[in-house]
Amino acid sequence: MSETKDNMNDSLLPSAEVINISETGEKELLVPKIQEEYKNIPGATTDDVTEAPSRRERDRKTLRRYSQNDISSEVRELKFGSLQNEEPPKTRITFVTNAVSTAKYTMVTFFPKNLLEQVTKLANTYFLLLSILQCVPSISITNGKPTILMPLSIVILVSMVKDFIEDRKRQKSDDQENNSKVLILQTSGEFQAKRWRDLKVGDIVRVNRNSFFPADLVLINSSVSKGICYVETKNLDGETNLKYKMAHRDTVAMIKSEEDLTRFTGTILCEKPNSALYNFEGALKVGDNIIPLSAEQLLLRGSSLRNTEYVYGIVIYTGAESKIQMNSSKAKGKCSIIEALTHRQIILIFMFQLTASAICAISAMFWIAVHPEFARGYLEINYSEGKENSWWLLLKLFSSWLLMTVQVVPLSLLITLEVVRYVQAMFISWDAEMFDEETQIFPSVQASNLNEELGMVNYIFSDKTGTLTCNIMEFKMLAVGKMRFGSFDSKMDNVPGITNVNFASPEIFEYLRDPKYEGTKKRAKVQRMALFLALCHTIVIEETKEGNIWNSASPDELALVNAAKLLGYEFVGRDSEGAILISEEGKTVKYPLLNVLEFNSTRKRMSVIVRMPDNKIMLFCKGADNMIYDRLHDSSKYRKEVEEFMLDCGNKGLRTLALSQREISEEDYAEWNTSYAEASRAVNGRAKRLEDEAEKIEKEMFLVGSTAIEDKLQEEVGETIHFIKSAGIKFWVLTGDKMETAINIAFSCRLLTKHSIRGVVDSRDPAEVMEQLQRIKEDISSYSEGKLKNFALIITGDALIKIMGKPEIRSVLIEVCSITPAVIACRVSPKQKADIVNLVRNNDKNAVSLSIGDGANDVNMITAAHVGVGIRGLEGQQAARASDYAITKFKHLKNLLFVHGREATRRNGYTICYCFFKNVILIVPTIAYAIWSCGSAQPLYDDWLYQLYNTIFTTAPIVYFAVFDKEYEREDFLNDSQLYAPSRNCEYFNNWMFWRWMRDGVWQGLVILLIPLYTLANNPAENNGILEGLGFIGNLIFTLVVVVVNLKILVAYNTHSFGSLFLTLGSIVIYYPIYFAISIAPSQGIYGSFGRLFINVMSLFTQIFVIATLLLWDVIIQQSKRILKEIFQMIDQRLTQGKVKEEDSVITMISSCFCNCRHWVCLQSGPGTNSPIAHHRSQVRGCLLLRLE
């Protein structure tokens, strides 16, 4: 137990008066007196005796502070029991309710609050301002009607519906928690089940075993003697080991039964709500008694009760004022590379709009200046009114053009992407291939805006334990001095009551059971080792109806304690004083626990100090080999044998621990424990001081032996990593294990192979680290491409410390890692994991990083990467909660990246480009028509049809495409890693791709304008010789735009379905009745034009010709891409199979021509062999499967 001794204090306090140690002149006399009182308490440990004076001093200060009559503003006063009910409502202090809410809105505030959020978005604000400009008659092109408001309203409405659905999910989750039941003491003296949301400050509650605490409580008693209870805080701090809490001895004495609770009334004075999880100070006043309170009596919301039937507590902090809520913070927002690039393109397009509007307005001013008579008579502009009027006219023209070209910025783009990503995230969450049968859990998505980022990953940073491995440990081998027991390939028969052990060694049981070894050193050493394993741990036994459950901080301890049980030393539990109980040969032996020096990532070891039955004080320490070896006595034996054992086990991929011990004299222990107790009470630098004190006692130890535990790989880990590497993704393993174990696991998971070339950086000296890196850099610069693929860098945590402190060394490491396909970082701490991710991310700006882990120690690494993936593992849910995507098995990463991520990148990239294209092809005719309208801002399209363009006529097909289109089947993606290359190299969305779409939009827009204009403008529609007007030609152009952009998406589909055909053709079909309905309104400028679309022969011919020409162009381009893709697949297959000879110039020429074409991008241009075929094979493979741009 991490805080065994500290948590027993108040129950052991004798009823003597509080003594002011600090203010008395007889401190030396008082301290022994207080300690003598403690020695008479049954079960008091040496820690209790040593720390007794300081505990008295702490209680004295607390009592003095809270016994004053005037309550400061920093103190909360609350009443409980009958005093709570007797207080008049007018004077009663009101506290926040216990209901918590993670939702952003309520049913009342949703509409105004969300509407405000929508209109303050940059794009929506832009369109809202333009709609206001439309209401100004002098510049409006819509007769003062804000026609933009209709599509803007639709976009905002869709966004609000999406936000409402997402927020409703949060509300349901909140309701589930807020409506949970808890037993609350009523005035009648009975407990009644009520909802958490109805809980109030001052209520007395009863919480039963395995239940969560509904609010922050002060513990006043429990079902266990002396008011002890055990709590699990993994939801708060990620720690799975159970912790002690203990009620104050005075409250335990006052409450012997539930009847006593009805008479238990008083006041609590405590600190104001704050976020400090482990600090609490207050006082409980009952009558004339003032009882000090500390963190030992604080039960936090979010933690749960274990190993205790029930507890009684008083509510002190509720709802938003509970410590877990005050520690809750919003995750750092992440923006995908595609999203950031899109924002930059929107700004450029907006600049283009401003420039085009300014040019058109200035052109109109020049024309007016040249033709003032026409301007005065036809346009009713009196240009001669003065210079000031000309500037006003320029401003009006500029504003009119701005309104004319408003659609060049896609109004529907952002909402389209939001809807698309949301549906894509739903499909990820519903993917049956990623469903875990064992846990019955689907994957989850917390950041759908990163969907396309999954298809662009360049680096993967992975934890090892629990991520690549199962985190289910099996005890395999044991070294006791020179003796070795067990084997890697051993298989043990099932033993009832024994888990996490696969240890087959007849020899060790012979030593323990054969009478001929009675009294021998071999038996004594084995027994001492078994006792060591049974004592040195932090496991707590939880008693349930189904039996006892061992709760441990890590699976390693379960394996070690089960191994001790197998060897005849069973951990039975702990008594109320915290002593460890061990069953030895049928009898229970008590080992008083004096101290626990806990494990952490810096110490990499843990120790316990216990008093043996012969009254000797022993320290047992287990940890990493380097940490133990540095602290051994000079005369310690077996070091060579144990090192060989650990190296051999490490080469087999086993996790090893070195075990050591020492005897401590009473004098040395008393002196050290006094210093340690002072360090434990330190306000500042407590952790550092405790580590320093632990260093003083963990020295001059004697090596006992070593253990070896197997952490098996998860299923399909090797295949998944091999596939990831073959896709060109660099894979890093970041682990706290030693180098040998990490290397062996890397071999097991196929990160390393027998052909791998390893570069090792393991020095602790900065100069040597630099030398090692420079040597590796020189070596790999001369490697061929094939040889470089087999290179792996191995670096230790000690070397990383030196690297991070030296910028010049850091830059060399970045150079090496940028071309290294595999990196293994050993002995790294959680902080170093995040530092590594940040190092790569900050120095390779164009690369996308992904971190994956399963434990609380991986959270920093997960949040540091562009994309964080959490695995719901045995180390709690912290990683999954902090991640952007949560899965249950590492193998599911393959589906997440190569199926969902790759396709999301392709679809979303196409969606963005298409949304801009369909607006550019709409706006270009309007801008180009300025040549004929003399820049007079003459509208070309009907206002209402124009506003419905992005919301009704062209939205549904692209949304369906972005969600359902499939370029390949799932099996193809999972079998051919090269299909990931285009998305990883941003070939589906980049600057070149975007502006190529803009180029197509410009020339196709000009075609749609010029052909109808020259075909119909000078040809009479009927025999009467009347020419078609601008309204008819403009809406013919609009009709062509609607048809062309919808057929373009139809051609782009890789797989057609009823939905794709229905929505695409339906968008075209629905346009005509809407056009007809608007055209029959006499007030519209297109009145009567609908019928002439089909009656006018030239109009029909124009429509057919333009649509066929542009559609044929798209068909030719799309089919050419697909045919060339198949040709290059065949070439690559022939090259791979060796069916092409070096003198085969045709294949070489084809490869060279296409690889050097500016429309293709080679993925690899590193050094190659002298063989032309080998050179072109690498180029062809790099160019395969990329779209011909």
mmCIF file of C-alpha atoms in Angstrom, residues 312-415:
data_model
loop_
_atom_site.group_PDB
_atom_site.id
_atom_site.type_symbol
_atom_site.label_atom_id
_atom_site.label_comp_id
_atom_site.label_asym_id
_atom_site.label_seq_id
_atom_site.Cartn_x
_atom_site.Cartn_y
_atom_site.Cartn_z
ATOM 1 C CA TYR A 312 -20.643 7.001 5.803
ATOM 2 C CA GLY A 313 -19.710 10.447 4.612
ATOM 3 C CA ILE A 314 -20.751 14.094 4.704
ATOM 4 C CA VAL A 315 -21.058 15.965 1.426
ATOM 5 C CA ILE A 316 -18.752 19.000 1.280
ATOM 6 C CA TYR A 317 -18.249 19.765 -2.446
ATOM 7 C CA THR A 318 -20.892 19.127 -5.076
ATOM 8 C CA GLY A 319 -21.179 19.265 -8.853
ATOM 9 C CA ALA A 320 -18.923 21.785 -10.536
ATOM 10 C CA GLU A 321 -17.118 22.447 -7.234
ATOM 11 C CA SER A 322 -15.971 18.834 -6.816
ATOM 12 C CA LYS A 323 -12.262 18.364 -7.343
ATOM 13 C CA ILE A 324 -12.611 16.092 -10.371
ATOM 14 C CA GLN A 325 -14.728 18.701 -12.130
ATOM 15 C CA MET A 326 -12.324 21.479 -11.229
ATOM 16 C CA ASN A 327 -9.513 19.394 -12.725
ATOM 17 C CA SER A 328 -11.409 18.807 -15.950
ATOM 18 C CA SER A 329 -10.055 20.762 -18.868
ATOM 19 C CA LYS A 330 -10.853 20.843 -22.536
ATOM 20 C CA ALA A 331 -8.549 18.926 -24.811
ATOM 21 C CA LYS A 332 -6.242 20.937 -27.005
ATOM 22 C CA GLY A 333 -7.864 21.527 -30.353
ATOM 23 C CA LYS A 334 -6.239 19.924 -33.353
ATOM 24 C CA CYS A 335 -6.501 20.992 -36.969
ATOM 25 C CA SER A 336 -5.681 18.675 -39.850
ATOM 26 C CA ILE A 337 -3.184 19.646 -42.525
ATOM 27 C CA ILE A 338 -5.917 19.566 -45.166
ATOM 28 C CA GLU A 339 -8.118 21.831 -43.044
ATOM 29 C CA ALA A 340 -5.292 24.314 -42.511
ATOM 30 C CA LEU A 341 -4.479 24.293 -46.230
ATOM 31 C CA THR A 342 -8.164 24.811 -47.046
ATOM 32 C CA HIS A 343 -8.307 27.901 -44.835
ATOM 33 C CA ARG A 344 -5.313 29.340 -46.678
ATOM 34 C CA GLN A 345 -6.965 28.647 -50.023
ATOM 35 C CA ILE A 346 -10.165 30.344 -48.856
ATOM 36 C CA ILE A 347 -8.153 33.447 -48.037
ATOM 37 C CA LEU A 348 -6.502 33.363 -51.484
ATOM 38 C CA ILE A 349 -9.860 32.906 -53.182
ATOM 39 C CA PHE A 350 -11.242 35.822 -51.198
ATOM 40 C CA MET A 351 -8.281 37.923 -52.293
ATOM 41 C CA PHE A 352 -9.032 36.883 -55.876
ATOM 42 C CA GLN A 353 -12.643 37.979 -55.382
ATOM 43 C CA LEU A 354 -11.564 41.379 -54.092
ATOM 44 C CA THR A 355 -9.092 41.796 -56.926
ATOM 45 C CA ALA A 356 -11.579 40.773 -59.616
ATOM 46 C CA SER A 357 -14.252 43.069 -58.138
ATOM 47 C CA ALA A 358 -11.820 45.975 -58.043
ATOM 48 C CA ILE A 359 -10.698 45.395 -61.654
ATOM 49 C CA CYS A 360 -14.275 45.194 -62.909
ATOM 50 C CA ALA A 361 -15.291 48.318 -60.989
ATOM 51 C CA ILE A 362 -12.291 50.306 -62.266
ATOM 52 C CA SER A 363 -12.974 49.090 -65.818
ATOM 53 C CA ALA A 364 -16.541 50.320 -65.537
ATOM 54 C CA MET A 365 -15.300 53.711 -64.353
ATOM 55 C CA PHE A 366 -12.997 53.992 -67.364
ATOM 56 C CA TRP A 367 -15.830 53.088 -69.701
ATOM 57 C CA ILE A 368 -18.133 55.664 -68.097
ATOM 58 C CA ALA A 369 -15.415 58.274 -68.406
ATOM 59 C CA VAL A 370 -15.044 57.525 -72.128
ATOM 60 C CA HIS A 371 -18.791 57.350 -72.815
ATOM 61 C CA PRO A 372 -20.413 59.899 -70.486
ATOM 62 C CA GLU A 373 -23.405 60.466 -72.776
ATOM 63 C CA PHE A 374 -24.309 56.783 -72.813
ATOM 64 C CA ALA A 375 -23.755 56.547 -69.081
ATOM 65 C CA ARG A 376 -26.053 59.529 -68.501
ATOM 66 C CA GLY A 377 -28.813 58.416 -70.859
ATOM 67 C CA TYR A 378 -28.853 54.636 -70.480
ATOM 68 C CA LEU A 379 -27.358 54.003 -67.044
ATOM 69 C CA GLU A 380 -28.737 57.250 -65.594
ATOM 70 C CA ILE A 381 -25.292 58.159 -64.231
ATOM 71 C CA ASN A 382 -24.394 61.858 -64.174
ATOM 72 C CA TYR A 383 -20.601 61.567 -64.234
ATOM 73 C CA SER A 384 -20.104 65.306 -64.283
ATOM 74 C CA GLU A 385 -21.338 65.803 -60.720
ATOM 75 C CA GLY A 386 -17.801 65.940 -59.405
ATOM 76 C CA LYS A 387 -14.784 64.004 -58.253
ATOM 77 C CA GLU A 388 -16.352 63.053 -54.936
ATOM 78 C CA ASN A 389 -19.272 61.459 -56.732
ATOM 79 C CA SER A 390 -16.900 59.356 -58.835
ATOM 80 C CA TRP A 391 -15.385 57.811 -55.730
ATOM 81 C CA TRP A 392 -18.847 57.037 -54.416
ATOM 82 C CA LEU A 393 -19.715 55.471 -57.794
ATOM 83 C CA LEU A 394 -16.536 53.370 -57.670
ATOM 84 C CA LEU A 395 -17.441 52.165 -54.193
ATOM 85 C CA LYS A 396 -20.949 51.236 -55.312
ATOM 86 C CA LEU A 397 -19.619 49.337 -58.336
ATOM 87 C CA PHE A 398 -17.042 47.560 -56.213
ATOM 88 C CA SER A 399 -19.695 46.548 -53.653
ATOM 89 C CA SER A 400 -22.006 45.382 -56.428
ATOM 90 C CA TRP A 401 -19.283 43.182 -57.908
ATOM 91 C CA LEU A 402 -18.510 41.858 -54.456
ATOM 92 C CA LEU A 403 -22.125 40.777 -54.130
ATOM 93 C CA MET A 404 -22.132 39.378 -57.663
ATOM 94 C CA THR A 405 -19.149 37.107 -56.948
ATOM 95 C CA VAL A 406 -20.088 36.127 -53.409
ATOM 96 C CA GLN A 407 -20.453 32.466 -54.365
ATOM 97 C CA VAL A 408 -16.767 32.164 -55.274
ATOM 98 C CA VAL A 409 -16.248 31.358 -51.571
ATOM 99 C CA PRO A 410 -18.228 28.126 -51.080
ATOM 100 C CA LEU A 411 -20.951 28.808 -48.572
ATOM 101 C CA SER A 412 -21.644 25.129 -48.096
ATOM 102 C CA LEU A 413 -18.050 23.868 -47.891
ATOM 103 C CA LEU A 414 -17.586 23.970 -44.114
ATOM 104 C CA ILE A 415 -20.952 22.452 -43.314
#
